[in-house]
């Protein structure tokens, strides 16, 4: 055999008497077709099967099938990031001349996607407080095709009434798209409450290990028509290795969410009783503005995000961060371990002081993403930060 002719490819894997316990990773970009007839029917979508991985690959399908079941969706698609999934939703449901109603509490990039980026496509938008149903009704027009809201918002952890928003949308022949990233399907399943499309950044709680960037879009068959075409044509697809890792993360989602949710509940109660903390925001606390709604709408847990406000503003937050050495200041969420973020300097740094004040964001505000450590370890680590104040 000439060295130049060594090729790692086999025509087929030799038949095996046993099956691997874990799914393989399929990095192949392209699949061999038997003949032109098969290539043509596969590419036309008249027959199920893989040809080119931007159009579909086994690792994305394995992951999307599980996400589809968790959400009770008819269809699901994995995209290269949460933002890719939101872009797919925008491009599949809206066109020039349409109008979209956008929550005023969206993740920053999502807000710009559905307002300034949408405007470049001649899609008009109105930004409203989705917790004010009268304001939502007033924002709907004859051209409104979509409403975008988050089931739990950042950093005030406001909960939107999915069933009520869905009813308003459907009366106006518009669709409701819910970003369920902060809740995860363990806490909330918006399709069961009437939403038409659900998006999640799998990067966060679902993968849970801060080592994958991926997004999910899922929904009802009736609204799915354009989604696969948009994902492949705008190039929003995911990589096989990322999907494989996220499927591994997903396997422990229920365990992690239960543990982190129990920890969050305990930490929220402790912080609420601590005089060094000005305010604790957690949907599971009775003084949260959406507590009753959360109790009704969520399955058992209230999520693992807690926002606290220290009385001393930005300087107090900085002192806390520098002393709470065992809690990484990492502006994301959903990791195995407890992390914290400072909205004023990260997620909401693009806003003016006035805009931040209007949203209720204070320099002393910290957002905890509670992890799965022992509760004692989390409380000790928080104490190191609090005693610095
Ligand atoms: C992170 C995040 C996104 C964007 O997801 P990426 O995977 O980072 O692209 C969207 N919405 C919310 C609520 C997020 O936290």
PDB file of N, CA and C in Angstrom, residues 90 94-95 97-103 106 110-128 139-141 143-148:
ATOM      1  N   UNK A  90     -37.390  34.431  14.235  1.00  0.00           N
ATOM      2  CA  UNK A  90     -37.725  35.706  13.584  1.00  0.00           C
ATOM      3  C   UNK A  90     -37.904  35.495  12.082  1.00  0.00           C
ATOM      4  N   UNK A  94     -41.656  36.103  10.497  1.00  0.00           N
ATOM      5  CA  UNK A  94     -41.889  37.513  10.160  1.00  0.00           C
ATOM      6  C   UNK A  94     -41.338  37.859   8.788  1.00  0.00           C
ATOM      7  N   UNK A  95     -41.932  38.855   8.168  1.00  0.00           N
ATOM      8  CA  UNK A  95     -41.380  39.394   6.915  1.00  0.00           C
ATOM      9  C   UNK A  95     -41.646  40.891   6.875  1.00  0.00           C
ATOM     10  N   UNK A  97     -42.964  44.448   6.588  1.00  0.00           N
ATOM     11  CA  UNK A  97     -44.343  44.916   6.713  1.00  0.00           C
ATOM     12  C   UNK A  97     -45.038  44.380   7.964  1.00  0.00           C
ATOM     13  N   UNK A  98     -44.477  43.310   8.573  1.00  0.00           N
ATOM     14  CA  UNK A  98     -45.076  42.747   9.788  1.00  0.00           C
ATOM     15  C   UNK A  98     -44.672  43.577  11.010  1.00  0.00           C
ATOM     16  N   UNK A  99     -45.372  43.308  12.112  1.00  0.00           N
ATOM     17  CA  UNK A  99     -45.126  44.001  13.381  1.00  0.00           C
ATOM     18  C   UNK A  99     -44.908  42.969  14.478  1.00  0.00           C
ATOM     19  N   UNK A 100     -43.947  43.226  15.358  1.00  0.00           N
ATOM     20  CA  UNK A 100     -43.683  42.308  16.467  1.00  0.00           C
ATOM     21  C   UNK A 100     -43.759  43.076  17.787  1.00  0.00           C
ATOM     22  N   UNK A 101     -44.370  42.465  18.794  1.00  0.00           N
ATOM     23  CA  UNK A 101     -44.422  43.055  20.133  1.00  0.00           C
ATOM     24  C   UNK A 101     -43.338  42.379  20.973  1.00  0.00           C
ATOM     25  N   UNK A 102     -42.493  43.197  21.604  1.00  0.00           N
ATOM     26  CA  UNK A 102     -41.273  42.710  22.245  1.00  0.00           C
ATOM     27  C   UNK A 102     -41.274  43.086  23.734  1.00  0.00           C
ATOM     28  N   UNK A 103     -41.013  42.136  24.577  1.00  0.00           N
ATOM     29  CA  UNK A 103     -40.934  42.411  26.016  1.00  0.00           C
ATOM     30  C   UNK A 103     -39.812  43.405  26.318  1.00  0.00           C
ATOM     31  N   UNK A 106     -36.301  41.683  27.833  1.00  0.00           N
ATOM     32  CA  UNK A 106     -35.571  40.618  27.141  1.00  0.00           C
ATOM     33  C   UNK A 106     -34.071  40.718  27.382  1.00  0.00           C
ATOM     34  N   UNK A 110     -31.316  39.707  22.432  1.00  0.00           N
ATOM     35  CA  UNK A 110     -32.639  39.361  21.882  1.00  0.00           C
ATOM     36  C   UNK A 110     -33.431  40.632  21.628  1.00  0.00           C
ATOM     37  N   UNK A 111     -33.320  41.583  22.579  1.00  0.00           N
ATOM     38  CA  UNK A 111     -34.009  42.865  22.417  1.00  0.00           C
ATOM     39  C   UNK A 111     -33.557  43.547  21.140  1.00  0.00           C
ATOM     40  N   UNK A 112     -32.220  43.617  20.904  1.00  0.00           N
ATOM     41  CA  UNK A 112     -31.782  44.286  19.662  1.00  0.00           C
ATOM     42  C   UNK A 112     -32.173  43.491  18.423  1.00  0.00           C
ATOM     43  N   UNK A 113     -32.172  42.165  18.513  1.00  0.00           N
ATOM     44  CA  UNK A 113     -32.567  41.356  17.344  1.00  0.00           C
ATOM     45  C   UNK A 113     -33.988  41.720  16.899  1.00  0.00           C
ATOM     46  N   UNK A 114     -34.917  41.773  17.872  1.00  0.00           N
ATOM     47  CA  UNK A 114     -36.321  41.972  17.504  1.00  0.00           C
ATOM     48  C   UNK A 114     -36.703  43.445  17.345  1.00  0.00           C
ATOM     49  N   UNK A 115     -35.767  44.377  17.631  1.00  0.00           N
ATOM     50  CA  UNK A 115     -36.076  45.797  17.389  1.00  0.00           C
ATOM     51  C   UNK A 115     -35.178  46.345  16.280  1.00  0.00           C
ATOM     52  N   UNK A 116     -33.898  46.642  16.586  1.00  0.00           N
ATOM     53  CA  UNK A 116     -33.066  47.301  15.568  1.00  0.00           C
ATOM     54  C   UNK A 116     -32.726  46.398  14.379  1.00  0.00           C
ATOM     55  N   UNK A 117     -32.383  45.122  14.632  1.00  0.00           N
ATOM     56  CA  UNK A 117     -32.096  44.228  13.497  1.00  0.00           C
ATOM     57  C   UNK A 117     -33.367  43.991  12.677  1.00  0.00           C
ATOM     58  N   UNK A 118     -34.492  43.783  13.365  1.00  0.00           N
ATOM     59  CA  UNK A 118     -35.764  43.582  12.653  1.00  0.00           C
ATOM     60  C   UNK A 118     -36.095  44.797  11.792  1.00  0.00           C
ATOM     61  N   UNK A 119     -35.793  45.999  12.315  1.00  0.00           N
ATOM     62  CA  UNK A 119     -36.103  47.230  11.568  1.00  0.00           C
ATOM     63  C   UNK A 119     -35.368  47.244  10.229  1.00  0.00           C
ATOM     64  N   UNK A 120     -34.147  46.694  10.203  1.00  0.00           N
ATOM     65  CA  UNK A 120     -33.392  46.643   8.943  1.00  0.00           C
ATOM     66  C   UNK A 120     -34.084  45.759   7.910  1.00  0.00           C
ATOM     67  N   UNK A 121     -34.936  44.836   8.398  1.00  0.00           N
ATOM     68  CA  UNK A 121     -35.714  43.982   7.486  1.00  0.00           C
ATOM     69  C   UNK A 121     -37.116  44.566   7.271  1.00  0.00           C
ATOM     70  N   UNK A 122     -37.302  45.810   7.702  1.00  0.00           N
ATOM     71  CA  UNK A 122     -38.593  46.519   7.620  1.00  0.00           C
ATOM     72  C   UNK A 122     -39.696  45.803   8.409  1.00  0.00           C
ATOM     73  N   UNK A 123     -39.300  45.256   9.559  1.00  0.00           N
ATOM     74  CA  UNK A 123     -40.263  44.692  10.506  1.00  0.00           C
ATOM     75  C   UNK A 123     -40.358  45.685  11.661  1.00  0.00           C
ATOM     76  N   UNK A 124     -41.562  46.205  11.912  1.00  0.00           N
ATOM     77  CA  UNK A 124     -41.758  47.179  12.998  1.00  0.00           C
ATOM     78  C   UNK A 124     -41.889  46.460  14.330  1.00  0.00           C
ATOM     79  N   UNK A 125     -41.500  47.169  15.407  1.00  0.00           N
ATOM     80  CA  UNK A 125     -41.636  46.557  16.729  1.00  0.00           C
ATOM     81  C   UNK A 125     -42.176  47.568  17.726  1.00  0.00           C
ATOM     82  N   UNK A 126     -42.849  47.042  18.751  1.00  0.00           N
ATOM     83  CA  UNK A 126     -43.264  47.858  19.890  1.00  0.00           C
ATOM     84  C   UNK A 126     -42.776  47.145  21.144  1.00  0.00           C
ATOM     85  N   UNK A 127     -42.086  47.890  22.006  1.00  0.00           N
ATOM     86  CA  UNK A 127     -41.556  47.305  23.232  1.00  0.00           C
ATOM     87  C   UNK A 127     -42.550  47.585  24.366  1.00  0.00           C
ATOM     88  N   UNK A 128     -42.966  46.536  25.075  1.00  0.00           N
ATOM     89  CA  UNK A 128     -43.936  46.718  26.175  1.00  0.00           C
ATOM     90  C   UNK A 128     -43.525  45.924  27.412  1.00  0.00           C
ATOM     91  N   UNK A 139     -50.724  47.258  22.532  1.00  0.00           N
ATOM     92  CA  UNK A 139     -49.603  47.254  21.572  1.00  0.00           C
ATOM     93  C   UNK A 139     -49.903  46.417  20.321  1.00  0.00           C
ATOM     94  N   UNK A 140     -50.923  45.560  20.408  1.00  0.00           N
ATOM     95  CA  UNK A 140     -51.230  44.666  19.271  1.00  0.00           C
ATOM     96  C   UNK A 140     -51.872  45.476  18.152  1.00  0.00           C
ATOM     97  N   UNK A 141     -51.424  45.233  16.911  1.00  0.00           N
ATOM     98  CA  UNK A 141     -52.032  45.909  15.762  1.00  0.00           C
ATOM     99  C   UNK A 141     -52.488  44.839  14.767  1.00  0.00           C
ATOM    100  N   UNK A 143     -51.222  44.270  12.113  1.00  0.00           N
ATOM    101  CA  UNK A 143     -50.041  43.686  11.454  1.00  0.00           C
ATOM    102  C   UNK A 143     -49.175  42.851  12.402  1.00  0.00           C
ATOM    103  N   UNK A 144     -49.577  42.767  13.678  1.00  0.00           N
ATOM    104  CA  UNK A 144     -48.765  42.021  14.641  1.00  0.00           C
ATOM    105  C   UNK A 144     -48.816  40.523  14.342  1.00  0.00           C
ATOM    106  N   UNK A 145     -47.654  39.926  14.132  1.00  0.00           N
ATOM    107  CA  UNK A 145     -47.595  38.486  13.834  1.00  0.00           C
ATOM    108  C   UNK A 145     -46.955  37.709  14.973  1.00  0.00           C
ATOM    109  N   UNK A 146     -46.238  38.410  15.878  1.00  0.00           N
ATOM    110  CA  UNK A 146     -45.454  37.695  16.885  1.00  0.00           C
ATOM    111  C   UNK A 146     -45.332  38.536  18.150  1.00  0.00           C
ATOM    112  N   UNK A 147     -45.336  37.855  19.302  1.00  0.00           N
ATOM    113  CA  UNK A 147     -45.013  38.490  20.587  1.00  0.00           C
ATOM    114  C   UNK A 147     -43.874  37.681  21.200  1.00  0.00           C
ATOM    115  N   UNK A 148     -42.856  38.365  21.702  1.00  0.00           N
ATOM    116  CA  UNK A 148     -41.690  37.680  22.271  1.00  0.00           C
ATOM    117  C   UNK A 148     -41.559  38.031  23.749  1.00  0.00           C
TER     118      UNK A 148
END
